mmCIF file of C-alpha atoms and ligand atoms in Angstrom:
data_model
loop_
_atom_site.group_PDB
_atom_site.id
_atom_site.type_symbol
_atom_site.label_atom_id
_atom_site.label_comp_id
_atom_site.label_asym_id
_atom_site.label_seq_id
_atom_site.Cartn_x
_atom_site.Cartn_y
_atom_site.Cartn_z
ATOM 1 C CA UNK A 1227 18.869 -16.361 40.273
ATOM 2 C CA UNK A 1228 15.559 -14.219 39.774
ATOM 3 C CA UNK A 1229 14.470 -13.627 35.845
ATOM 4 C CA UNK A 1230 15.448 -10.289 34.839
ATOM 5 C CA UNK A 1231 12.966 -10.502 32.229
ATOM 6 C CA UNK A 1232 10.200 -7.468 33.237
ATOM 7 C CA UNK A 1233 6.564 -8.137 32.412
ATOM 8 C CA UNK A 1234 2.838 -6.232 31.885
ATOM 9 C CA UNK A 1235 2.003 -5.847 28.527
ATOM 10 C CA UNK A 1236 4.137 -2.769 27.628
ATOM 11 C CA UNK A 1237 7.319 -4.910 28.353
ATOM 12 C CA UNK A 1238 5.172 -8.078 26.099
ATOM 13 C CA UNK A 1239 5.089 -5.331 23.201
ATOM 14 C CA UNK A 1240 8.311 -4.303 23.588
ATOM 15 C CA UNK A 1241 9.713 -7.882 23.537
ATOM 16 C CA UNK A 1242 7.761 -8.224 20.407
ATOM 17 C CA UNK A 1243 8.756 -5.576 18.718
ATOM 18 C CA UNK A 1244 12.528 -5.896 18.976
ATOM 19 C CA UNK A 1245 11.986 -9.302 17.223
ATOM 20 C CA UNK A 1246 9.699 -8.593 14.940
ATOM 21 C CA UNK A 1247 11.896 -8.077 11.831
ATOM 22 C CA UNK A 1248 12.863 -11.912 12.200
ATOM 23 C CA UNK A 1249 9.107 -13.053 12.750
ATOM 24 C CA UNK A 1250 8.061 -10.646 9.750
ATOM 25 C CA UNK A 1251 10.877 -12.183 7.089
ATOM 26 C CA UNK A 1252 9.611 -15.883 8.875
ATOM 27 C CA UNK A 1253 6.031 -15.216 7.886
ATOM 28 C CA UNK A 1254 7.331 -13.676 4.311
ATOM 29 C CA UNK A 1255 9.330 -16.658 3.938
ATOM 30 C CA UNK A 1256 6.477 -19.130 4.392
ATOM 31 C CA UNK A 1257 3.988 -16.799 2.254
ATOM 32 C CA UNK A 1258 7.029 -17.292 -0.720
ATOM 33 C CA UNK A 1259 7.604 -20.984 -0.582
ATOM 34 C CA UNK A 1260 3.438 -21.356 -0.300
ATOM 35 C CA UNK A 1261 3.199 -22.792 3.112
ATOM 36 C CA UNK A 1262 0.124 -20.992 3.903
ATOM 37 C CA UNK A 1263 -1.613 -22.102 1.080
ATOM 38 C CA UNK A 1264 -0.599 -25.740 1.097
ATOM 39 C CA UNK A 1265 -1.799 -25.449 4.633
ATOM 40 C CA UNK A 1266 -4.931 -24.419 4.017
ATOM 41 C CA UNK A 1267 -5.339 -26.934 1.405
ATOM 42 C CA UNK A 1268 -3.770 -29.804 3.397
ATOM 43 C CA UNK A 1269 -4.386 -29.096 7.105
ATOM 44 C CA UNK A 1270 -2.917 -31.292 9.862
ATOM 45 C CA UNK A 1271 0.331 -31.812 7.638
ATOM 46 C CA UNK A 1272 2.682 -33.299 9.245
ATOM 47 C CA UNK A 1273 6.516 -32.030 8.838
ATOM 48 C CA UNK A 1274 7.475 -34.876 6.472
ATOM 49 C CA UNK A 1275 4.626 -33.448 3.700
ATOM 50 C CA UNK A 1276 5.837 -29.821 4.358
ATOM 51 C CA UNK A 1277 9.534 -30.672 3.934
ATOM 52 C CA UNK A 1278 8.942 -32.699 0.438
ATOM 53 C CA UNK A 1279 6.755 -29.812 -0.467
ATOM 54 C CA UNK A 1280 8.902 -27.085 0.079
ATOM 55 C CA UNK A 1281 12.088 -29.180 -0.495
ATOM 56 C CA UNK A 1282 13.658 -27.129 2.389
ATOM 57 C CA UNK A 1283 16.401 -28.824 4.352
ATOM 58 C CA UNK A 1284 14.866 -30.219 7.529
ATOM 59 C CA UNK A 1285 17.156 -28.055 9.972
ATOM 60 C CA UNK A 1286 16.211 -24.682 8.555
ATOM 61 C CA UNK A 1287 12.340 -25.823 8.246
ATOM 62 C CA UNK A 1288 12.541 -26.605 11.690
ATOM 63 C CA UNK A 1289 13.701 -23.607 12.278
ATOM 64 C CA UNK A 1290 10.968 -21.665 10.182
ATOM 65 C CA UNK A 1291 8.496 -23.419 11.167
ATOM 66 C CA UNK A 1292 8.833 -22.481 15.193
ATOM 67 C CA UNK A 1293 9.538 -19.161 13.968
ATOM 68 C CA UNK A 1294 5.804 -18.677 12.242
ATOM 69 C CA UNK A 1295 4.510 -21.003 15.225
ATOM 70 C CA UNK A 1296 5.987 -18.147 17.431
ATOM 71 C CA UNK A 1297 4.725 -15.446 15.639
ATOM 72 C CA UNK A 1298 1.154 -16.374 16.351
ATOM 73 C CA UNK A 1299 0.395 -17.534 12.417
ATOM 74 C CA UNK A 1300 0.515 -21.388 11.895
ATOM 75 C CA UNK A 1301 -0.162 -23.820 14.969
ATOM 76 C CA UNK A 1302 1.321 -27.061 15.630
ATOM 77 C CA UNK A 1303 -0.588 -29.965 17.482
ATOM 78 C CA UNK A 1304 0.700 -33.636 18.123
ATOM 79 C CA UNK A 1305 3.020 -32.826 15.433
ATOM 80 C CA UNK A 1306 0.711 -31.348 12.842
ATOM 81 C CA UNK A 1307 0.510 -28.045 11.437
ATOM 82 C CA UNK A 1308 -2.280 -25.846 10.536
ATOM 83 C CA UNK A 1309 -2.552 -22.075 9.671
ATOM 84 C CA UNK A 1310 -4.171 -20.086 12.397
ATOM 85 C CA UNK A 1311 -7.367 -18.365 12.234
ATOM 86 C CA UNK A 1312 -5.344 -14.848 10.809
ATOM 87 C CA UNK A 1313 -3.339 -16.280 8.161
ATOM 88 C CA UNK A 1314 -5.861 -18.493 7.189
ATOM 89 C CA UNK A 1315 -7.666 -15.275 6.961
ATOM 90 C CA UNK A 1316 -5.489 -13.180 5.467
ATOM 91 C CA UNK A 1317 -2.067 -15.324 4.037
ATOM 92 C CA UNK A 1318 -3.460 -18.400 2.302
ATOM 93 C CA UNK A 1319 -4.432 -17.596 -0.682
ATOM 94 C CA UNK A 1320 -2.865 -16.560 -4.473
ATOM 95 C CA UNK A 1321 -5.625 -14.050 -5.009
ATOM 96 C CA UNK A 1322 -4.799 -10.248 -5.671
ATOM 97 C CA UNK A 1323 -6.081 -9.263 -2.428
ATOM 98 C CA UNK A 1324 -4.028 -11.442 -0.917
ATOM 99 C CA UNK A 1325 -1.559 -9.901 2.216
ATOM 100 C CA UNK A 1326 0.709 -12.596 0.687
ATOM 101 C CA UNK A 1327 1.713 -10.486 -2.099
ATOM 102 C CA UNK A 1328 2.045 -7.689 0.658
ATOM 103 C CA UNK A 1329 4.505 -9.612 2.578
ATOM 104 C CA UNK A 1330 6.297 -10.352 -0.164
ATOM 105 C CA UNK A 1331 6.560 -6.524 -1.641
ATOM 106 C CA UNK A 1332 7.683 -5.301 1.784
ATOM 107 C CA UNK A 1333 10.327 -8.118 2.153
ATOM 108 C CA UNK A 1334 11.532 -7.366 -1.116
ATOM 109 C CA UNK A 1335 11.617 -3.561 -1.470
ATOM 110 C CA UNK A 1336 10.754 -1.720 1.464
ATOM 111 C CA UNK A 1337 12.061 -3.507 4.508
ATOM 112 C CA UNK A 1338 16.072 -3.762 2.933
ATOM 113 C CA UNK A 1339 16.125 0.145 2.559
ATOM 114 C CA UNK A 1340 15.642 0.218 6.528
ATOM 115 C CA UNK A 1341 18.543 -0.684 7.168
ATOM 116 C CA UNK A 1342 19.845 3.157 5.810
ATOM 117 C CA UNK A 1343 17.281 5.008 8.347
ATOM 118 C CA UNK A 1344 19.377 6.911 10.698
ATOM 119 C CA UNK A 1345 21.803 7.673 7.092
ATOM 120 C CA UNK A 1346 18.486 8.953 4.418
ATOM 121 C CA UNK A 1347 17.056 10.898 7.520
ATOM 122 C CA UNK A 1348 20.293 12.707 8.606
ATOM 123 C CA UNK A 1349 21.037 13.504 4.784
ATOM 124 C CA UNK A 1350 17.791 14.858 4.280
ATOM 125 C CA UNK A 1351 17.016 12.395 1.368
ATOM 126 C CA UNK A 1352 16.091 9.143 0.017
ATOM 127 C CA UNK A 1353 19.812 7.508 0.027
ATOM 128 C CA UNK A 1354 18.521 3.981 0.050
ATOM 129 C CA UNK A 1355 17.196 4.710 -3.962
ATOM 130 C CA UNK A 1356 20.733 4.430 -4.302
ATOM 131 C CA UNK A 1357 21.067 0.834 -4.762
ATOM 132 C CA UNK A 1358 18.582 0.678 -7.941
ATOM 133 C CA UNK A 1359 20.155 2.183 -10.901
ATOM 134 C CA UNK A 1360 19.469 5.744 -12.918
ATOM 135 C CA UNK A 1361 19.054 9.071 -11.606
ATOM 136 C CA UNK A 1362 15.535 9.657 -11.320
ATOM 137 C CA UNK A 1363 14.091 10.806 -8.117
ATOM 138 C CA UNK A 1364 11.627 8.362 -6.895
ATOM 139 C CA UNK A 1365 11.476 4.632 -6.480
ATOM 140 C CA UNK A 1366 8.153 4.632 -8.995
ATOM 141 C CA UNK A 1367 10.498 6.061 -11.631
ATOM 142 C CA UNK A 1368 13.597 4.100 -11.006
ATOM 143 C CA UNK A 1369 11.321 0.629 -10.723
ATOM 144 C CA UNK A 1370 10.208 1.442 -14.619
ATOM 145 C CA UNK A 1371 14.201 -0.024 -15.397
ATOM 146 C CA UNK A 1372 13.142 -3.014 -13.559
ATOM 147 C CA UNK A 1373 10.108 -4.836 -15.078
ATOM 148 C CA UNK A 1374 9.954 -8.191 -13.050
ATOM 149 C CA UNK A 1375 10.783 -5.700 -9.826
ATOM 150 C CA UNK A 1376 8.341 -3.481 -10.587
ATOM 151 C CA UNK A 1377 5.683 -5.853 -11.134
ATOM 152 C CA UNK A 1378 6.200 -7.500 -7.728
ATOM 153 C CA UNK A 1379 6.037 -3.926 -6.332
ATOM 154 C CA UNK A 1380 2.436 -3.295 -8.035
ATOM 155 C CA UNK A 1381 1.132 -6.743 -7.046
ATOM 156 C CA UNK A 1382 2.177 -5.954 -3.237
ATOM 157 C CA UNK A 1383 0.298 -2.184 -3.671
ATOM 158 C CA UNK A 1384 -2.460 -3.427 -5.068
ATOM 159 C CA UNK A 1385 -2.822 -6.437 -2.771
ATOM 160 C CA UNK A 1386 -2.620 -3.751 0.158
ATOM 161 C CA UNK A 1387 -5.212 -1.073 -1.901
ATOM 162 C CA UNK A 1388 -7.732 -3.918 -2.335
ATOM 163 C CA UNK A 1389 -6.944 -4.388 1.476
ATOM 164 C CA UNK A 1390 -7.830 -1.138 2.425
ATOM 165 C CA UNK A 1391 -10.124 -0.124 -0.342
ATOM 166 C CA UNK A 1392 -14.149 -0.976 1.043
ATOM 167 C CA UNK A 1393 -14.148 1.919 2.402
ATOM 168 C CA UNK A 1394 -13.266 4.300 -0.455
ATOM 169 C CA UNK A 1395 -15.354 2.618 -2.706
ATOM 170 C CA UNK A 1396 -18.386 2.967 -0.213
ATOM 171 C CA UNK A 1397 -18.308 6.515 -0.555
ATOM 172 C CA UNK A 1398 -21.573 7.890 -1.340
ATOM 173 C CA UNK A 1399 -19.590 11.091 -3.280
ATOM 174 C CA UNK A 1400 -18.704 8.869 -6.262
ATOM 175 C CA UNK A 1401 -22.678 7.877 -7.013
ATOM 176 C CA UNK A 1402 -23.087 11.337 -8.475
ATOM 177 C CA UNK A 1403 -19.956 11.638 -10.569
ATOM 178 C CA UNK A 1404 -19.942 10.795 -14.214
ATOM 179 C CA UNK A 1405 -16.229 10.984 -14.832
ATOM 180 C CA UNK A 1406 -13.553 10.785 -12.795
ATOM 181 C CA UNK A 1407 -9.899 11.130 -13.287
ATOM 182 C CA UNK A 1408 -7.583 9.251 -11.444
ATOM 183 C CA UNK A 1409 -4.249 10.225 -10.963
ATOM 184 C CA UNK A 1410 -1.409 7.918 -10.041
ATOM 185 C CA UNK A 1411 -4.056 4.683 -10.508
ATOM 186 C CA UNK A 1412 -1.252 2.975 -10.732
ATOM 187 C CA UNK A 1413 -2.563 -0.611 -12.171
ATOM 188 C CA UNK A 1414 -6.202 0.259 -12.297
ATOM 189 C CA UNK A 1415 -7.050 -1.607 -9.265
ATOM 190 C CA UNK A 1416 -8.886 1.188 -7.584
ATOM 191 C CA UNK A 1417 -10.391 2.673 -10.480
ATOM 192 C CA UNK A 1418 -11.596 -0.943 -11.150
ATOM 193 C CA UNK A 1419 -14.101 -1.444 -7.971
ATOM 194 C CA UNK A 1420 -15.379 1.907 -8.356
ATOM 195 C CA UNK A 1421 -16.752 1.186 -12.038
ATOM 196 C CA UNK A 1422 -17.583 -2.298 -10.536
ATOM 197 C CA UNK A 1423 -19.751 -0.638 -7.707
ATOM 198 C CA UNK A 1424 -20.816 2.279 -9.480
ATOM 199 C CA UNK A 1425 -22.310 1.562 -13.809
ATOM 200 C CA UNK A 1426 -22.974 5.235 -14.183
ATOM 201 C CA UNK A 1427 -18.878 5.705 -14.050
ATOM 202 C CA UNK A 1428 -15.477 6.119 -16.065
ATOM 203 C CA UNK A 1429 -12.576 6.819 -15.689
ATOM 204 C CA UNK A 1430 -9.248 8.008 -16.755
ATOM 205 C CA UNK A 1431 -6.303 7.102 -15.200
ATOM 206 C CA UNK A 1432 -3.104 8.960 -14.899
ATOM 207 C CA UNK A 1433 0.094 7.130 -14.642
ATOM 208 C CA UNK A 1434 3.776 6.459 -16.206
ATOM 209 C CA UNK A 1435 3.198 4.299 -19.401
ATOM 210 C CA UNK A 1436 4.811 1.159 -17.704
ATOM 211 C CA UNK A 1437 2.673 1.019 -15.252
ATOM 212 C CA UNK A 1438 -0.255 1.889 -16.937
ATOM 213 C CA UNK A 1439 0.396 -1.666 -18.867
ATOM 214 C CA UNK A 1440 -0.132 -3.516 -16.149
ATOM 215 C CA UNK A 1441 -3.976 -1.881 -16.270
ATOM 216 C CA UNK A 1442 -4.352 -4.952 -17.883
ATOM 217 C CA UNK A 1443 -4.271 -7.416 -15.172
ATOM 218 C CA UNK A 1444 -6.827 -9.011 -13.192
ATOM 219 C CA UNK A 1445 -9.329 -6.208 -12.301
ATOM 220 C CA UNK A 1446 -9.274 -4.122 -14.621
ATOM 221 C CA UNK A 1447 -9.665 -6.300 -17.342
ATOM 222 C CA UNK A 1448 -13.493 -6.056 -16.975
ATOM 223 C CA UNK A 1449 -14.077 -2.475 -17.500
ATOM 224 C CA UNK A 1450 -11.600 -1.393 -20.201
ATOM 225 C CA UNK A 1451 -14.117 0.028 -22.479
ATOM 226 C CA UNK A 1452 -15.119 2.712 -19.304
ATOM 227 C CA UNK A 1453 -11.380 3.070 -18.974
ATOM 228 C CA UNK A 1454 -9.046 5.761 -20.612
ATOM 229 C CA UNK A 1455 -5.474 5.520 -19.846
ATOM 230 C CA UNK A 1456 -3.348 8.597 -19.848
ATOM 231 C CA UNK A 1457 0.747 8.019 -19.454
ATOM 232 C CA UNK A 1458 3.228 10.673 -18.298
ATOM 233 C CA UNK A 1459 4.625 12.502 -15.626
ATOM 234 C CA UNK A 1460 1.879 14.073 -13.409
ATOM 235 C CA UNK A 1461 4.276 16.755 -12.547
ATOM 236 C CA UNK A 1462 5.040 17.629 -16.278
ATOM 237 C CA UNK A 1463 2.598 16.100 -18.148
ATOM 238 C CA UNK A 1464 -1.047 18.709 -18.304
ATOM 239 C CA UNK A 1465 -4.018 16.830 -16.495
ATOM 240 C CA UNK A 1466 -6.223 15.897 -19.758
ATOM 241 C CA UNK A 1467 -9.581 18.052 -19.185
ATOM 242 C CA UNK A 1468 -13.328 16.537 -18.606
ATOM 243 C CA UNK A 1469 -13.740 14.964 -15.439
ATOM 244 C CA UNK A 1470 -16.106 16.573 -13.036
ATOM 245 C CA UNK A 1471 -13.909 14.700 -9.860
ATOM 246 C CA UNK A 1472 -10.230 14.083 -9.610
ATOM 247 C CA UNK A 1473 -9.281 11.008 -7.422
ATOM 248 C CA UNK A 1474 -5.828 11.414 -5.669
ATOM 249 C CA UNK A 1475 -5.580 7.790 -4.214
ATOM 250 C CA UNK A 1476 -2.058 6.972 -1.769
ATOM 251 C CA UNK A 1477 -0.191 9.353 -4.110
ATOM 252 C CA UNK A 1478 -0.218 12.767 -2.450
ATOM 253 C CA UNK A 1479 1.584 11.108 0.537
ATOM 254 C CA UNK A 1480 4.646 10.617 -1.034
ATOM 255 C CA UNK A 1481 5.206 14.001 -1.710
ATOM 256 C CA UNK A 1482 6.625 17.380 0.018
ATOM 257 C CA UNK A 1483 3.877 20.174 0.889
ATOM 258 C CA UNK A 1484 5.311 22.209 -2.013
ATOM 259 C CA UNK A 1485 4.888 19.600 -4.720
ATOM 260 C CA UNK A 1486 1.308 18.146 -3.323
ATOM 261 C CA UNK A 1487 -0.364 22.160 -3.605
ATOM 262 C CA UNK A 1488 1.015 21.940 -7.393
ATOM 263 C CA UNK A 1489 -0.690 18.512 -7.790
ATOM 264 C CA UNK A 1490 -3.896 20.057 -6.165
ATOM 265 C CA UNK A 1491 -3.778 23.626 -8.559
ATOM 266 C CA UNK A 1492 -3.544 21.109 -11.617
ATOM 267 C CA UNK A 1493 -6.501 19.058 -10.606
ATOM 268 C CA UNK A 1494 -8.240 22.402 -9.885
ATOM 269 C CA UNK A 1495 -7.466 23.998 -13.100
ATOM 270 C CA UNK A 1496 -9.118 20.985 -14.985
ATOM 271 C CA UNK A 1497 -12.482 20.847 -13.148
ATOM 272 C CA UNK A 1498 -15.956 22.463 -14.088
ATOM 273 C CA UNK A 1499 -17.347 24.408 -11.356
ATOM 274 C CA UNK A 1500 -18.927 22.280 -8.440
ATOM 275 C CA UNK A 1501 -16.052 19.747 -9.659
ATOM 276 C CA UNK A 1502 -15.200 17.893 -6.638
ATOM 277 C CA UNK A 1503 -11.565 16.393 -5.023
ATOM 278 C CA UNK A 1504 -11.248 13.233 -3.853
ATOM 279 C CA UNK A 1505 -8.183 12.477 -1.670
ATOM 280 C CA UNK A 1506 -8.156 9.214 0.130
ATOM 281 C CA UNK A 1507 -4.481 8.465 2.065
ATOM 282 C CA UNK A 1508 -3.210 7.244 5.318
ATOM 283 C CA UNK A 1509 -3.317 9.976 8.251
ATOM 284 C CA UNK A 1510 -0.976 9.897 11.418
ATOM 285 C CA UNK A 1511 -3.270 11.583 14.211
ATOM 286 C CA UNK A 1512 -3.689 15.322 14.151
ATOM 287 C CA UNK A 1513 -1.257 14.999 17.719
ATOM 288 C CA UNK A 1514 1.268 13.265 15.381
ATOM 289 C CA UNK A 1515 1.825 10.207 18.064
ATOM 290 C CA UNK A 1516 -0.023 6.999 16.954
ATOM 291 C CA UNK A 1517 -0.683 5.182 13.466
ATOM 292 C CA UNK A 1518 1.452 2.351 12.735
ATOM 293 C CA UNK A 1519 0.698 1.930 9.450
ATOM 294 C CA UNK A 1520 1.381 5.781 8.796
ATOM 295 C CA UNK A 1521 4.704 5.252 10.801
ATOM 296 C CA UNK A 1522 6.027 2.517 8.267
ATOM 297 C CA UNK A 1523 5.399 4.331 5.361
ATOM 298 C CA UNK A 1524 6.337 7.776 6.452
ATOM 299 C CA UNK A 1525 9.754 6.292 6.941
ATOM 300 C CA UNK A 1526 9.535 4.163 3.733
ATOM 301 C CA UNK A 1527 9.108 7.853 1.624
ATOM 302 C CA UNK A 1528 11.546 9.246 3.489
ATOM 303 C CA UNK A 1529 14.393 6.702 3.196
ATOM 304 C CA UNK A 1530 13.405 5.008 -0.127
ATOM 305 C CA UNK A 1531 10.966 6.082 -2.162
ATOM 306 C CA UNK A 1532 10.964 9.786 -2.737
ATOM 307 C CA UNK A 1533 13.203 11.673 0.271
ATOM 308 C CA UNK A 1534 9.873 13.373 1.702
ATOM 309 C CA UNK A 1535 6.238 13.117 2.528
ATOM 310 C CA UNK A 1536 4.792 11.268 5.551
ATOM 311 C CA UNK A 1537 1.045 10.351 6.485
ATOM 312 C CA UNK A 1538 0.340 14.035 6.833
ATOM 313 C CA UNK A 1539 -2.744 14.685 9.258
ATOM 314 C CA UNK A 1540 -6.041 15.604 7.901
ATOM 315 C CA UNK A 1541 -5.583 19.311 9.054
ATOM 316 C CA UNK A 1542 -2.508 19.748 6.877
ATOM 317 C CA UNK A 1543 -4.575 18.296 3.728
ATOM 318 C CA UNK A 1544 -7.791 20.585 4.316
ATOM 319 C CA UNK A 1545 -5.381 23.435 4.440
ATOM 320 C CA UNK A 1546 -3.833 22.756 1.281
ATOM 321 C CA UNK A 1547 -7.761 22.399 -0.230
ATOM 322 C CA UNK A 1548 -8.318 25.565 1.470
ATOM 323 C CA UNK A 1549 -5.200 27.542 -0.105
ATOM 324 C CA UNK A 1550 -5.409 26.090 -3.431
ATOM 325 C CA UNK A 1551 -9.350 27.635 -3.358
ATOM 326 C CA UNK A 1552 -11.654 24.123 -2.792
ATOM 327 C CA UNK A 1553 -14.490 25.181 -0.570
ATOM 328 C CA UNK A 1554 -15.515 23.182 2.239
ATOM 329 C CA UNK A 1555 -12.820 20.734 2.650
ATOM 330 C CA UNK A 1556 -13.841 18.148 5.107
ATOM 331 C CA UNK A 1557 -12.241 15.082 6.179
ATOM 332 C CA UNK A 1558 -14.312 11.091 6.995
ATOM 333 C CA UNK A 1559 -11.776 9.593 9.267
ATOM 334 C CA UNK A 1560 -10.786 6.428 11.082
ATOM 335 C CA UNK A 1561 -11.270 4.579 7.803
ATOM 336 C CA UNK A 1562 -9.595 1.348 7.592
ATOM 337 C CA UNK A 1563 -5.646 0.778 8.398
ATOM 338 C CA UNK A 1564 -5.738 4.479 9.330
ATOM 339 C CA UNK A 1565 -7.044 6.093 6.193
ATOM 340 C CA UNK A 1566 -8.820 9.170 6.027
ATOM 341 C CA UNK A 1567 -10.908 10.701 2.947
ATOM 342 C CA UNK A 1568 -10.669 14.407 2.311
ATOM 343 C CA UNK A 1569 -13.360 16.101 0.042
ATOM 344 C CA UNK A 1570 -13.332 19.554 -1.378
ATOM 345 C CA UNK A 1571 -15.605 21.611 -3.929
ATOM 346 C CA UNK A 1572 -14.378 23.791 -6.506
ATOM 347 C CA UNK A 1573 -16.419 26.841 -6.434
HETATM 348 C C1 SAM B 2158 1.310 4.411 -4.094
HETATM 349 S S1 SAM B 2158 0.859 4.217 -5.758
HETATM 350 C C2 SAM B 2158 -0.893 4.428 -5.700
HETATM 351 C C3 SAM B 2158 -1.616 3.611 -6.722
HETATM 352 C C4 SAM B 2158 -3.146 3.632 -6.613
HETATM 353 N N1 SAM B 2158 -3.689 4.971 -6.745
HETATM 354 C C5 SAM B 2158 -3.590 2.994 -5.308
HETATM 355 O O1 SAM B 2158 -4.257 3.636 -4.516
HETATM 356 O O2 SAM B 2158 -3.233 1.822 -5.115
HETATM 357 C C6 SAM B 2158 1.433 5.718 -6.464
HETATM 358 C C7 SAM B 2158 1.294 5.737 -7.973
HETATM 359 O O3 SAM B 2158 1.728 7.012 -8.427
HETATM 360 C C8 SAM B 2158 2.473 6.815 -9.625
HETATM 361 N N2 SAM B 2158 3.396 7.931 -9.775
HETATM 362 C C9 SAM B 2158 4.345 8.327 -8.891
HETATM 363 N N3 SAM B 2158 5.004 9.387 -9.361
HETATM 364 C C10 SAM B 2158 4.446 9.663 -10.578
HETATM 365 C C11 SAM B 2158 4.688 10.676 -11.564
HETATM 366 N N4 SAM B 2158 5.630 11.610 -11.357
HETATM 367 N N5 SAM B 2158 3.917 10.662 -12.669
HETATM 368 C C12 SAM B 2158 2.953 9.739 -12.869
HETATM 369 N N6 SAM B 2158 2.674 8.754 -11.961
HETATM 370 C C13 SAM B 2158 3.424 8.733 -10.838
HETATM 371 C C14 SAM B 2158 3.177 5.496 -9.415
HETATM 372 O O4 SAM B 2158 3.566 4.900 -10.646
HETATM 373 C C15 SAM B 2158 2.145 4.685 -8.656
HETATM 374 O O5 SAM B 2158 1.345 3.914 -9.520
#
């Protein structure tokens, strides 16, 4: 009988695609029990080394093993494994850049909420917070009950910022600010490589008080006397005065229109004339039909983390510059993993 099986590289992608979840928890599997690192350290292993390393049943290695093979991220030759060029690249290492800890994250927090898409999108809201305890309204705020949860959430964001960060941190804008604020810095990371690549700069940082602690790991460790931490709730909380930029770095994103134009007035009311905004995010196309990357965590806001909010394209963010007063927004795009930098200039 003839294979049913279509081909031409739409029908490879979609073949992909429906098994991707599988081949995504295989790799995040093998990035948690180390496998890419022991690889990398011990190439040409044979299955006998992996198994007494990992002390996973032969069967189910087996099993993950073909899985990773398939996905195009370890390679096996005359019975010998290696990690391929990519996750050699990009998986085998304990660093904090590491997509490791991005795997990980996604496997543990994002990815499980899925499941609830066509539920959170047909209610309108973020049902799949409901499974982590309290009442506040976002994941950030519900995570602060869960230390050990919410440091493996920060670990995976700021694996994925230092990702995706070169080219925010190669912006010629920040050379001729003094002292920027930095709202929702989250662990410091980002704030961190801009006092790295710029000595002339500090900066505040605006974020709850738990996660403000972890400001104390890894990178920022090296600049805490250019660092000032403020904690609270940037919604309640004033915007503490001084900085001649404000830096809104993957936080206006999560939001609703409504809320990110009162995040915008607030940075406005605290800057000096010829103060300047700083808005570096993910943006779908201004067509709204391609950006992967801006797909995922469009969805992710919507079902999990705070019931709104999408990769919004750069149009929508120069109009809210525009209407809160900036003068000439503009927008760098095609940045890396689909991020776009906004500017604007308070007059
Ligand atoms: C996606 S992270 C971005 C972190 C960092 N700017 C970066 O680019 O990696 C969003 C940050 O906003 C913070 N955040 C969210 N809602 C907040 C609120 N209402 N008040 C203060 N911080 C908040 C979170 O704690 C988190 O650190």
């Amino acid at each position: 009988m003839p294979s049913q099986q279509k081909s031409g590289p739409e029908y490879q992608q979609f073949d992909f695609l429906m098994n991707a979840p599988a081949l995504f928890n295989a790799a995040a599997t093998a990035a948690e029990l180390r496998i890419f690192i022991f690889l990398s350290e011990n190439p040409d292993s044979d299955f006998e080394t992996i198994r007494e390393f990992t002390g996973v049943p032969a069967h189910q290695l087996r099993v993950l093993l073909q899985a990773v093979c398939a996905a195009g991220l370890m390679q096996r030759t005359d019975g010998k494994y290696r990690n391929s060029v990519v996750a050699q690249d990009l998986l085998a290492s304990d660093e904090p850049d590491s997509w490791a800890h991005t795997l990980i994250g996604w496997k543990e927090i994002y990815y499980p909420a899925f499941g609830q898409m066509t539920k959170a999108l047909k209610a309108g809201t973020n049902t799949a917070l409901e499974s982590y305890p309290g009442d506040e309204p976002t994941l950030y705020k519900r995570l602060t009950r869960n230390p050990e949860l919410e440091a493996v959430f920060h670990k995976a964001m700021a694996a994925f910022t230092l990702a995706s960060i070169n080219d925010l941190v190669e912006r010629e804008e920040f050379g001729t600010v003094s002292h920027l604020l930095d709202i929702g810095g989250g662990d410091s990371t980002t704030t961190a490589r801009l006092l790295e690549r710029y000595p002339q700069l500090r900066s505040t940082v605006f974020d709850q008080p738990s996660v403000s602690q972890l400001a104390h790991g890894k990178e920022a460790q090296k600049y805490l006397d250019r660092i000032d931490l403020v904690t609270g709730d940037f919604f309640d909380t004033p915007f503490p005065e001084g900085a001649d930029a404000v830096l809104f770095s993957h936080v206006l994103g999560i939001f609703s229109p409504e809320q990110i134009v009162t995040l915008l007035r607030k940075a406005y009311d605290v800057l000096p004339s010829g103060g300047r905004i700083f808005i570096y995010d993910y943006n779908v196309t201004d067509d709204e039909t391609t950006g992967i990357y801006g797909a995922r965590l469009g969805l992710y806001f919507n079902i999990l983390a705070s019931g709104t909010g999408m990769a919004y394209p750069a149009e929508d963010f120069e109009r809210w510059l525009t209407e809160v007063g900036f003068e000439n927004p503009s927008t760098v795009s095609g940045l890396d993993y689909e991020h776009g930098f906004h500017i604007g200039t308070k007059p």
